[in-house]
CSV table of C-alpha atoms and ligand atoms in Angstrom, one decimal:
chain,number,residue,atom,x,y,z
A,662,UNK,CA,29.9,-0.6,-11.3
A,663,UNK,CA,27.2,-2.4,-12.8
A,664,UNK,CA,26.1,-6.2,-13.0
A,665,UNK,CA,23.8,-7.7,-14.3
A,666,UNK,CA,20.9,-8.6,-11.7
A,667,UNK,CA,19.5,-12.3,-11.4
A,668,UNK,CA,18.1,-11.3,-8.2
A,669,UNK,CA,13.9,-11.7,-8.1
A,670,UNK,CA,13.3,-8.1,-7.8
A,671,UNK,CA,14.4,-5.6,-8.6
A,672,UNK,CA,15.5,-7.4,-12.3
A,673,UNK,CA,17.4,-6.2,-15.3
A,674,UNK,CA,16.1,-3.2,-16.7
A,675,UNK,CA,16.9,-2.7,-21.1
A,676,UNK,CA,18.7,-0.1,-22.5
A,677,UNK,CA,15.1,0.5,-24.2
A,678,UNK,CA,13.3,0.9,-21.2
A,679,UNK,CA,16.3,3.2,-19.4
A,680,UNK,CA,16.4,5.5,-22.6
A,681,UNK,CA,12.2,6.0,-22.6
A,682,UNK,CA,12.9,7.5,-19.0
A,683,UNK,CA,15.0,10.1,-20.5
A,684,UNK,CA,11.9,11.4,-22.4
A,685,UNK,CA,11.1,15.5,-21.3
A,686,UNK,CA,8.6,15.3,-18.6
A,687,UNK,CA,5.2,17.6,-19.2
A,688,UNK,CA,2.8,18.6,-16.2
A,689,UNK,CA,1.0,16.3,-15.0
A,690,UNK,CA,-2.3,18.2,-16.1
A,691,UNK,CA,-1.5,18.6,-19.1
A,692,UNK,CA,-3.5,17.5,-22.4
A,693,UNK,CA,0.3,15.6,-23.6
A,694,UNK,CA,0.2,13.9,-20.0
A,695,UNK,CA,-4.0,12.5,-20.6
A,696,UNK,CA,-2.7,11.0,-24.1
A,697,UNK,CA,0.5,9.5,-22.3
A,698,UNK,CA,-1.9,8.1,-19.4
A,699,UNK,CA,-4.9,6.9,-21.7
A,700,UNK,CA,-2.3,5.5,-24.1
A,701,UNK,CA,-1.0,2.6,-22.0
A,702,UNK,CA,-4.7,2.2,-20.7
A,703,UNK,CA,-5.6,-0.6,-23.6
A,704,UNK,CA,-2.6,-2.2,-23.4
A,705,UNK,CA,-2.7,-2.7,-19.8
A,706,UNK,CA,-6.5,-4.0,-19.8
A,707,UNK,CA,-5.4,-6.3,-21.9
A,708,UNK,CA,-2.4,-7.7,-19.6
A,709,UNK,CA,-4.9,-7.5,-16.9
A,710,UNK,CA,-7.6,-9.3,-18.7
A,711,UNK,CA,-10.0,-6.6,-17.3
A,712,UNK,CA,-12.6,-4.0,-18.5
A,713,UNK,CA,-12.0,-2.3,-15.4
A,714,UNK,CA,-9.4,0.1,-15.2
A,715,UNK,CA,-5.7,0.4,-14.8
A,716,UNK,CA,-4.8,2.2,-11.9
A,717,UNK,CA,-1.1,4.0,-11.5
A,718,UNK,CA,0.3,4.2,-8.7
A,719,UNK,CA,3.9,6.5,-7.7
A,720,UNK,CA,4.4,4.0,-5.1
A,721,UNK,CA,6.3,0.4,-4.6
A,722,UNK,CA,3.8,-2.0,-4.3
A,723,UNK,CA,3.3,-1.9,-0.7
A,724,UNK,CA,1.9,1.8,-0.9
A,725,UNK,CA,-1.2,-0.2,-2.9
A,726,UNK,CA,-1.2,-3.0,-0.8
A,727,UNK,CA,-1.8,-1.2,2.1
A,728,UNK,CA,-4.1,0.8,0.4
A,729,UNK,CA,-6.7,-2.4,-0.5
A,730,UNK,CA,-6.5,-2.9,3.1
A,731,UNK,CA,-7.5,0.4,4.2
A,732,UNK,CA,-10.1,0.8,1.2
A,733,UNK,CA,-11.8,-2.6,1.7
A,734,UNK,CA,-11.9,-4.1,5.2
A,735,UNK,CA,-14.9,-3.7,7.3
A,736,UNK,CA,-15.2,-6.8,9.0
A,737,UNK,CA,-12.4,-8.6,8.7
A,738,UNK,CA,-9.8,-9.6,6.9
A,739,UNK,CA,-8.4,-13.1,6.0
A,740,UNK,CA,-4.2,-13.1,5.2
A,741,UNK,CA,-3.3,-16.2,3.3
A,742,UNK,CA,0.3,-16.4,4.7
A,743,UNK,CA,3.2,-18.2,3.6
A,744,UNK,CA,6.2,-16.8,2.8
A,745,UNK,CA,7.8,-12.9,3.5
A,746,UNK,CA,5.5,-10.6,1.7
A,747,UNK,CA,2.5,-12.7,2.7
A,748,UNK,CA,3.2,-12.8,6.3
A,749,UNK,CA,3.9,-9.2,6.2
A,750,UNK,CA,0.3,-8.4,4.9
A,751,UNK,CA,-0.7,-9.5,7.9
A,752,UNK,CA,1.2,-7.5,10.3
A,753,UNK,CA,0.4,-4.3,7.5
A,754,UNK,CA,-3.8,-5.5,7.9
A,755,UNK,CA,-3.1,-5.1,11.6
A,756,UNK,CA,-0.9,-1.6,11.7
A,757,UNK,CA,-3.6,-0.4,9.6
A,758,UNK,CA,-6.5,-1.2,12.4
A,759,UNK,CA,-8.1,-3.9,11.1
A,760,UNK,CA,-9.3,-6.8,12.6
A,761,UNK,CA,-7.2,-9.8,10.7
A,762,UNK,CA,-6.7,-13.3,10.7
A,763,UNK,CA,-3.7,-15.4,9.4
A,764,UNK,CA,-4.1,-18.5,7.3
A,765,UNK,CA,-1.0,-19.8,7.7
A,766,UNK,CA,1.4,-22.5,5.9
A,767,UNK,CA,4.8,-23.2,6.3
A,768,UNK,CA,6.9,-21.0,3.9
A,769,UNK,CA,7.0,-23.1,0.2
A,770,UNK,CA,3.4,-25.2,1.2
A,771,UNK,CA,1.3,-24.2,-1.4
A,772,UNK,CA,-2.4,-22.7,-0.5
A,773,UNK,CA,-5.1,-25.3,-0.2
A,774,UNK,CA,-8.3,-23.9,-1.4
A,775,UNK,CA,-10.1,-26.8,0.9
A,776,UNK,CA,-8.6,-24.1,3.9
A,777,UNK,CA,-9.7,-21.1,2.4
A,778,UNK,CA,-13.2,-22.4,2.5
A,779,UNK,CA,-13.4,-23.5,5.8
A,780,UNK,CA,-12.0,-19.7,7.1
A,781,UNK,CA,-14.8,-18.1,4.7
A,782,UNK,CA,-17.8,-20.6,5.8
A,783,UNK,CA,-17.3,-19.0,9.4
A,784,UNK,CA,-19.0,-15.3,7.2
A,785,UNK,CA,-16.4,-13.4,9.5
A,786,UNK,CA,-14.2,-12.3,6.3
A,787,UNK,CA,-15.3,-9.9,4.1
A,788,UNK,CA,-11.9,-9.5,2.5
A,789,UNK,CA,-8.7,-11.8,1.9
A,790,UNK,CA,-5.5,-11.3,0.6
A,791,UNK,CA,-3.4,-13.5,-1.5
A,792,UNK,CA,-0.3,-13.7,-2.9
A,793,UNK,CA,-0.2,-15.4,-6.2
A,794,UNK,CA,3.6,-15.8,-6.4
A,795,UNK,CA,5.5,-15.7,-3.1
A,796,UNK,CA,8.7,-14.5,-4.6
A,797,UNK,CA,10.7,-15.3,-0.9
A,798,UNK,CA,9.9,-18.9,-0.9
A,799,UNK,CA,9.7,-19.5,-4.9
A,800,UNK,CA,6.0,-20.2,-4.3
A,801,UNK,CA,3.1,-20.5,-7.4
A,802,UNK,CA,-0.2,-20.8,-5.8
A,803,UNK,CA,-2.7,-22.5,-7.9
A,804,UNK,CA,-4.9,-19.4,-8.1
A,805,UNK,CA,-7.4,-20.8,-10.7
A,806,UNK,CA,-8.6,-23.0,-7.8
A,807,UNK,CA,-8.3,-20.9,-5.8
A,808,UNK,CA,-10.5,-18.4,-7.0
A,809,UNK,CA,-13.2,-20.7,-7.9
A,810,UNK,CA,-13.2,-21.5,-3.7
A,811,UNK,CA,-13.3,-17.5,-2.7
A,812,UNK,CA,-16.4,-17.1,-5.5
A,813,UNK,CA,-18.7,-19.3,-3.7
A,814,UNK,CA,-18.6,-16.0,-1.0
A,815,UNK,CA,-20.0,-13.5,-3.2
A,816,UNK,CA,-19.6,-10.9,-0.4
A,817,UNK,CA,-15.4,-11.4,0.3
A,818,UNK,CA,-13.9,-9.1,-1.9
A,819,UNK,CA,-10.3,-10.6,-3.5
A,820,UNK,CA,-7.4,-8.8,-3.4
A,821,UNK,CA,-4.3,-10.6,-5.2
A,822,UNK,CA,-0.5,-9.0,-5.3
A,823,UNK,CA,1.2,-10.8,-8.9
A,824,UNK,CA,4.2,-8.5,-8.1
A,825,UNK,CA,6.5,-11.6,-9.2
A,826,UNK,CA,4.0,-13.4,-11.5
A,827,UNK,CA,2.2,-10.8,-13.4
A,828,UNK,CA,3.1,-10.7,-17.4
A,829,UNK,CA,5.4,-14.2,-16.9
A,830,UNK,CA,2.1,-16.2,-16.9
A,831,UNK,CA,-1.4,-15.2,-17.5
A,832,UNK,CA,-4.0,-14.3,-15.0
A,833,UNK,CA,-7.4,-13.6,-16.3
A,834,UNK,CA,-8.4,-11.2,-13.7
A,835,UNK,CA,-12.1,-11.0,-14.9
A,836,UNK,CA,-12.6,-14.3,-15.7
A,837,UNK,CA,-11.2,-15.8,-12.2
A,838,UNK,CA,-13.0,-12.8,-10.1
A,839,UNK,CA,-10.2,-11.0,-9.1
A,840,UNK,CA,-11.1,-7.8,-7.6
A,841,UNK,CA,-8.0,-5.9,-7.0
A,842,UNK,CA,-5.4,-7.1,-9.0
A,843,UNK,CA,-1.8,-5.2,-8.2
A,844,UNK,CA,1.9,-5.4,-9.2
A,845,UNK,CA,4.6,-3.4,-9.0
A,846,UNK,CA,7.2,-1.9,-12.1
A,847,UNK,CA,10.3,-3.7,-10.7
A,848,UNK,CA,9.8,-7.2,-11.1
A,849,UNK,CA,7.8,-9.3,-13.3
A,850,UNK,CA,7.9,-6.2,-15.8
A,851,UNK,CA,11.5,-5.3,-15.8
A,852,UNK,CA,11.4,-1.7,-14.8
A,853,UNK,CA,12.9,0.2,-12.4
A,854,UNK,CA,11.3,0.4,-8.6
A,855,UNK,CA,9.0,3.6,-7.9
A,856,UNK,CA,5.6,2.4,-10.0
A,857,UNK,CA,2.9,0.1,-8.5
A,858,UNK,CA,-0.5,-0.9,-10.8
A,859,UNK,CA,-3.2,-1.8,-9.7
A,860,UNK,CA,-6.9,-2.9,-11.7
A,861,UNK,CA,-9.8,-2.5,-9.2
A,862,UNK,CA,-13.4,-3.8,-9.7
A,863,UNK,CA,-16.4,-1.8,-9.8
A,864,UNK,CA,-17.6,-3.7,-6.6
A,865,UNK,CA,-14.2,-2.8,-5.0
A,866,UNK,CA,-15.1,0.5,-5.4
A,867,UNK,CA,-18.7,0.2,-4.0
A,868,UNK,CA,-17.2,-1.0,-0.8
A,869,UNK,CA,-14.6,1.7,-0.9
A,870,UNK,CA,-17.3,3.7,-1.0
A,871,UNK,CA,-18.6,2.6,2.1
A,872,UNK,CA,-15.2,2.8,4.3
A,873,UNK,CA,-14.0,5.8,6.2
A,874,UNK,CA,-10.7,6.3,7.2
A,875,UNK,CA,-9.2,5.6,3.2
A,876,UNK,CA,-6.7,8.1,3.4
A,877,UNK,CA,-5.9,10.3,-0.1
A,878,UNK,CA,-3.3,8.9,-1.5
A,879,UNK,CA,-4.1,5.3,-1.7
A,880,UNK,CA,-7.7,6.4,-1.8
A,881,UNK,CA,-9.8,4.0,-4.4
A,882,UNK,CA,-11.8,6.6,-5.4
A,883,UNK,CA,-9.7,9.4,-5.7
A,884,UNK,CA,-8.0,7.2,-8.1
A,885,UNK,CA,-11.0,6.4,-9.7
A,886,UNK,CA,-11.9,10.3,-10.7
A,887,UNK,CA,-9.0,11.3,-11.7
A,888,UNK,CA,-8.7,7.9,-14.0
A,889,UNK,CA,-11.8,9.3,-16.0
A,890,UNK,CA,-9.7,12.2,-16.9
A,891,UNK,CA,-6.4,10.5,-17.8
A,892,UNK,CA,-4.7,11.4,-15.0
A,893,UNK,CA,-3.2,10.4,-11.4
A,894,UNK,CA,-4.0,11.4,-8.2
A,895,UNK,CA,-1.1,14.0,-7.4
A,896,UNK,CA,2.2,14.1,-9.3
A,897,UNK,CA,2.6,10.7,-11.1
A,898,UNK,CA,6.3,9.1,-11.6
A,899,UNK,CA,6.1,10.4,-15.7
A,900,UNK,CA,9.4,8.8,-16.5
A,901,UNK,CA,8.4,5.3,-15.0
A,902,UNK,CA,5.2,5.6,-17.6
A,903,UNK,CA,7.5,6.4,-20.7
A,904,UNK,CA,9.3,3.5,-19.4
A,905,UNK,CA,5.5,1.3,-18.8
A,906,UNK,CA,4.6,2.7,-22.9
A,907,UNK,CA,8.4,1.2,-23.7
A,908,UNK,CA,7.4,-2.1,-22.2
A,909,UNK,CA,4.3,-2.9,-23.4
A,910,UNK,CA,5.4,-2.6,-27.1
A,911,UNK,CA,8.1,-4.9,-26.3
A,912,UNK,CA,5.3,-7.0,-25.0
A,913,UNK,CA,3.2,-6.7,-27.1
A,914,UNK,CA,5.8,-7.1,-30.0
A,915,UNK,CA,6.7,-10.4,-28.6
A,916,UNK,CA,3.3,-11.7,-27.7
A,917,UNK,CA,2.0,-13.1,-24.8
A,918,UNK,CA,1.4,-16.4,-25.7
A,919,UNK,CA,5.3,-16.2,-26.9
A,920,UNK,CA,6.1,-14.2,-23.7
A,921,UNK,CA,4.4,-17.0,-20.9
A,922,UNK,CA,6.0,-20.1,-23.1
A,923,UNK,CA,9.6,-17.9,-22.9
A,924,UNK,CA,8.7,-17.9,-18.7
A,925,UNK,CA,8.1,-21.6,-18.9
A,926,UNK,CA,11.1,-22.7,-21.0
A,927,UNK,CA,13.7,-20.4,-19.7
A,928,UNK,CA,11.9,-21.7,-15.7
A,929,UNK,CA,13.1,-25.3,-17.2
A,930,UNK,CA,16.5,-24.5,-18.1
A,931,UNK,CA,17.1,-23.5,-14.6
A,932,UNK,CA,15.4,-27.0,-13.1
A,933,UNK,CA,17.5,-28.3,-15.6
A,934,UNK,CA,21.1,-27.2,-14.2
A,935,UNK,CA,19.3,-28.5,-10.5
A,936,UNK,CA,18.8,-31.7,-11.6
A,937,UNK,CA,22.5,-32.1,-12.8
A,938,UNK,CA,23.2,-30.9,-9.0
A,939,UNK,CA,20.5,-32.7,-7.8
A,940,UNK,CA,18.8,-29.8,-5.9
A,941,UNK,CA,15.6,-29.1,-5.7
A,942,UNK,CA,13.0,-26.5,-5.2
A,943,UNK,CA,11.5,-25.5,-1.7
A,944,UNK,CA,7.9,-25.6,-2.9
A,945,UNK,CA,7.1,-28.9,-4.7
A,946,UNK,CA,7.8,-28.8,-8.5
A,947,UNK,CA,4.6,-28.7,-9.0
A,948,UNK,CA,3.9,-25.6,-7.5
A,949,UNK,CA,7.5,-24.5,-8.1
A,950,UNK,CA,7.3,-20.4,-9.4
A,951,UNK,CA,7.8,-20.1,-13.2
A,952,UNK,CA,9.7,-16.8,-13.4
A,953,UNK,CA,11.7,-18.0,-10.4
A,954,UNK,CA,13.6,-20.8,-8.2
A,955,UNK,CA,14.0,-20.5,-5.0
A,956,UNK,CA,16.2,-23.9,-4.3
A,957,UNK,CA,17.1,-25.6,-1.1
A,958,UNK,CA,21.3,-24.7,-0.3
A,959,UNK,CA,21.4,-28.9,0.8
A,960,UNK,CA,25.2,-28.6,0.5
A,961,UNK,CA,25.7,-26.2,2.7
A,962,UNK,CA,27.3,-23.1,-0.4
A,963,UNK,CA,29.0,-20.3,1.2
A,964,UNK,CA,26.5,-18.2,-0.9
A,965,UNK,CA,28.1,-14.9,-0.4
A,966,UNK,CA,31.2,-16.1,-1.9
A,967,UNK,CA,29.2,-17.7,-4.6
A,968,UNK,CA,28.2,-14.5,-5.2
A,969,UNK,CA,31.0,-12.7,-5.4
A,970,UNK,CA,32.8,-14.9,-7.3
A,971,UNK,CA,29.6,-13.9,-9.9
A,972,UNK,CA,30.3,-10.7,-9.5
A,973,UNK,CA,34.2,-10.1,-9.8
A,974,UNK,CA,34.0,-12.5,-13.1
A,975,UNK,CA,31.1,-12.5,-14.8
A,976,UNK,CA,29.4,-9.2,-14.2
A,977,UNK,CA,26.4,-11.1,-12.3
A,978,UNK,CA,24.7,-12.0,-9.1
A,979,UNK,CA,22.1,-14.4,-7.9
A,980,UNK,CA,20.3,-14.0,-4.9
A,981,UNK,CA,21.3,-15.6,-1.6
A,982,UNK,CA,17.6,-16.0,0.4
A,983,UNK,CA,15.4,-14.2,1.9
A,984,UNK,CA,14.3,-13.6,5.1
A,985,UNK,CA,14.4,-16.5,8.0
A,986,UNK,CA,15.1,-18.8,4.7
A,987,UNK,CA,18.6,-16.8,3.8
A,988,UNK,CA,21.3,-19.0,3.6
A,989,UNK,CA,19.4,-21.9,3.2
A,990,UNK,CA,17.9,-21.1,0.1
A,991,UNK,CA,18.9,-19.2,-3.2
A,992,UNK,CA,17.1,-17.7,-5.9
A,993,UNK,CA,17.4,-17.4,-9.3
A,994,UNK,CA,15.2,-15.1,-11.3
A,995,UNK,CA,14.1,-15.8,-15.2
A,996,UNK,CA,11.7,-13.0,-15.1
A,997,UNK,CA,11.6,-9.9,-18.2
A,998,UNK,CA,13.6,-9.6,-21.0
A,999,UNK,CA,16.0,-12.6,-20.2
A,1000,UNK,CA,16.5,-15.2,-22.9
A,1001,UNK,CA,17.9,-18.6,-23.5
A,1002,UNK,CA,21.2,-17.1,-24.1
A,1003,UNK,CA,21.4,-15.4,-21.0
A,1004,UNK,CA,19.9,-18.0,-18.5
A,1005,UNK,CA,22.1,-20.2,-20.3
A,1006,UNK,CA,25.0,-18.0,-19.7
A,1007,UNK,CA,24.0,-18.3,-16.1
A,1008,UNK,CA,24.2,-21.3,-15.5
A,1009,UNK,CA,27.4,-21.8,-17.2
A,1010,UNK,CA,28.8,-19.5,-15.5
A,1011,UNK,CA,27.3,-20.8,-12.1
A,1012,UNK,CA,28.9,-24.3,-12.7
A,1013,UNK,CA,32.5,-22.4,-13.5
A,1014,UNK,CA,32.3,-20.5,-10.4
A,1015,UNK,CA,31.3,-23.9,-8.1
A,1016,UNK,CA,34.2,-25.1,-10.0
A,1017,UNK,CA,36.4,-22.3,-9.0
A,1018,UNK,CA,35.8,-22.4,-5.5
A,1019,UNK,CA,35.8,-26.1,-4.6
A,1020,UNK,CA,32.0,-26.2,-3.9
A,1021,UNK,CA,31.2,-29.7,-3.6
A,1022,UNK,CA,28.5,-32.0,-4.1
A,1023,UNK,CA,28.2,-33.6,-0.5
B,437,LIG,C1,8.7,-7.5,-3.9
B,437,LIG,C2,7.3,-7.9,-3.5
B,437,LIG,C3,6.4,-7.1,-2.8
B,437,LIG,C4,6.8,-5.7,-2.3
B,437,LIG,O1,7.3,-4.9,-3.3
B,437,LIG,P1,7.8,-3.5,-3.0
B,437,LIG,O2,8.2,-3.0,-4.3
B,437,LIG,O3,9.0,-3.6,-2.0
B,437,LIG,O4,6.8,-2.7,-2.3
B,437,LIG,C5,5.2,-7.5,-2.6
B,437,LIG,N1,4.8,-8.8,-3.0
B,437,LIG,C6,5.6,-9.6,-3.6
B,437,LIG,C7,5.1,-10.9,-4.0
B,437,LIG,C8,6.9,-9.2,-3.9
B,437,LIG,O5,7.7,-10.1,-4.6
């Protein structure tokens, strides 16, 4: 049975993007394979912001973010934590060895930069992590600001997961300092799960350089060499890049400037529906997520009959919170290919089904 997924992650996936996967595979050393790989290499640069390169990864996007960790942390490391995946970088810092320090928030308070650089002042970190948009808490860090705070320690090297965020709004990796800059195929980008990418700077390398311990298949550098021949590591996920080449002409067809204004209008249409509700988001709107809402359940919605109420007449789900927040929270996604019609469709069918089942306002 299938249904269409308003879930943040993984999203709806095209018919385009399916058929692409359906393309022959070749081997992986092969000269077709190098003109597959180096032909999504400009493309991706350019969604990165970056001249450095494009990195792929046949791996979710934990495989890469444990990977920085192993690659880059000497000293120690400083988590920013707020939310599922952010918390659980921390615990992955420490199963990995390291020596690592939380920064904590309650989930859906944004980062302050004003904390980040008290932590850095101490010179302990060498290394922090930060998640741009915390997809369990609905979370949009200001990461402009951000940035600008971790470049006054020209020694901490800046690893950011956009897993949620990255092609919804721009990040200018190169311009903001980023040093590793991942995301993974099944969210922001609207493919299926299995492909992580990841843009690594040349001083990321230099201190990858320096670690022992890196592993091989997560290994910076072994990335790195095989990059400069157009290929991957060991056996790449070929159909997930015939489905990356399908998606960056879409992207690229649309625009980006088209693309992050589609995020930010289609983002509105859902506050809009809250408002008539008068819910709101558990971050503050102004650092309320723009390819998704994670809203605060303050009447009390038997979600999972919400949800499949969606399901049994409308094709659809919505996604009933994550981790310690489930139940309290749900999420809506606007990230990919949807459109006005189909957030629309949504939340007309949203209201209907709170119709349907008595859900009331009090
Ligand atoms: C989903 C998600 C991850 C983890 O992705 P996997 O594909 O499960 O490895 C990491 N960070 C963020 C922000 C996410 O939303």
């Amino acid at each position: 049975m299938s249904y269409k997924l308003f879930i943040p992650g993984p999203i709806e996936v095209s018919e385009k993007t399916y058929k692409a996967m359906t393309t022959p595979v070749f081997g992986h050393r092969s000269p077709d394979f190098v003109e597959l790989y180096q032909s999504v290499q400009p493309g991706l640069q350019e969604l990165f912001y970056t001249k450095d390169p494009v990195y792929l990864s046949t791996s979710s996007a934990w495989g890469v973010m444990e990977g920085a960790i192993r690659n880059l942390v000497h000293k120690k490391v400083l988590n920013v934590c707020s939310g599922a995946f952010s918390d659980k970088w921390l615990d992955v810092s420490k199963r990995c060895g390291k020596n690592a320090e939380a920064l904590q928030y309650d989930w859906g308070t944004p980062v302050d930069p004003a904390d980040i650089r008290q932590k850095l002042s101490t010179g302990e970190f060498d290394t922090i992590t930060l998640i741009h948009n915390e997809t369990s808490t609905g979370t949009m860090n200001p990461i402009a600001e951000i940035m600008a705070v971790i470049r006054e320690f020209p020694d901490v090297i800046a690893v950011v997961d956009s897993v949620s965020s990255f092609s919804a709004v721009k990040i200018d990796k190169d311009a903001l300092g980023i040093d590793v800059l991942l995301t993974g195929s099944q969210k922001a980008l609207a493919m299926p799960p299995g492909l992580a990418l990841l843009s690594v700077s040349e001083r990321a390398r230099q201190r990858a350089a320096t670690m022992p311990d890196r592993g091989y298949y997560f290994d910076f550098l072994e990335f790195h060499k095989n990059h400069e021949k157009g290929m991957t590591p060991s056996t790449p996920v070929i159909p997930l890049i015939f489905a990356l080449r399908s998606k960056l002409e879409d992207i690229f067809a649309e625009g980006l400037e088209a693309r992050y204004a589609r995020h930010e209008r289609l983002n509105k249409l859902v506050h809009g529906w809250m408002d008539k509700y008068g819910l709101e988001t558990l971050p503050p709107r102004s650092h309320a997520s723009k390819s998704l809402s994670c809203i605060k359940n303050r009447y009390d919605w038997d979600l999972p009959a919400l949800n499949a109420h969606l399901k049994t007449h409308y094709k659809c789900v919505i996604d009933g919170g994550y981790g310690k927040i489930k139940g309290k929270t749900f999420r809506i996604s606007n990230m990919g290919d949807e459109t006005d019609e189909t957030i629309s469709e949504l939340l007309t069918n949203l209201d209907a089904s709170l119709e349907a089942l008595s859900f009331t306002r009090s």
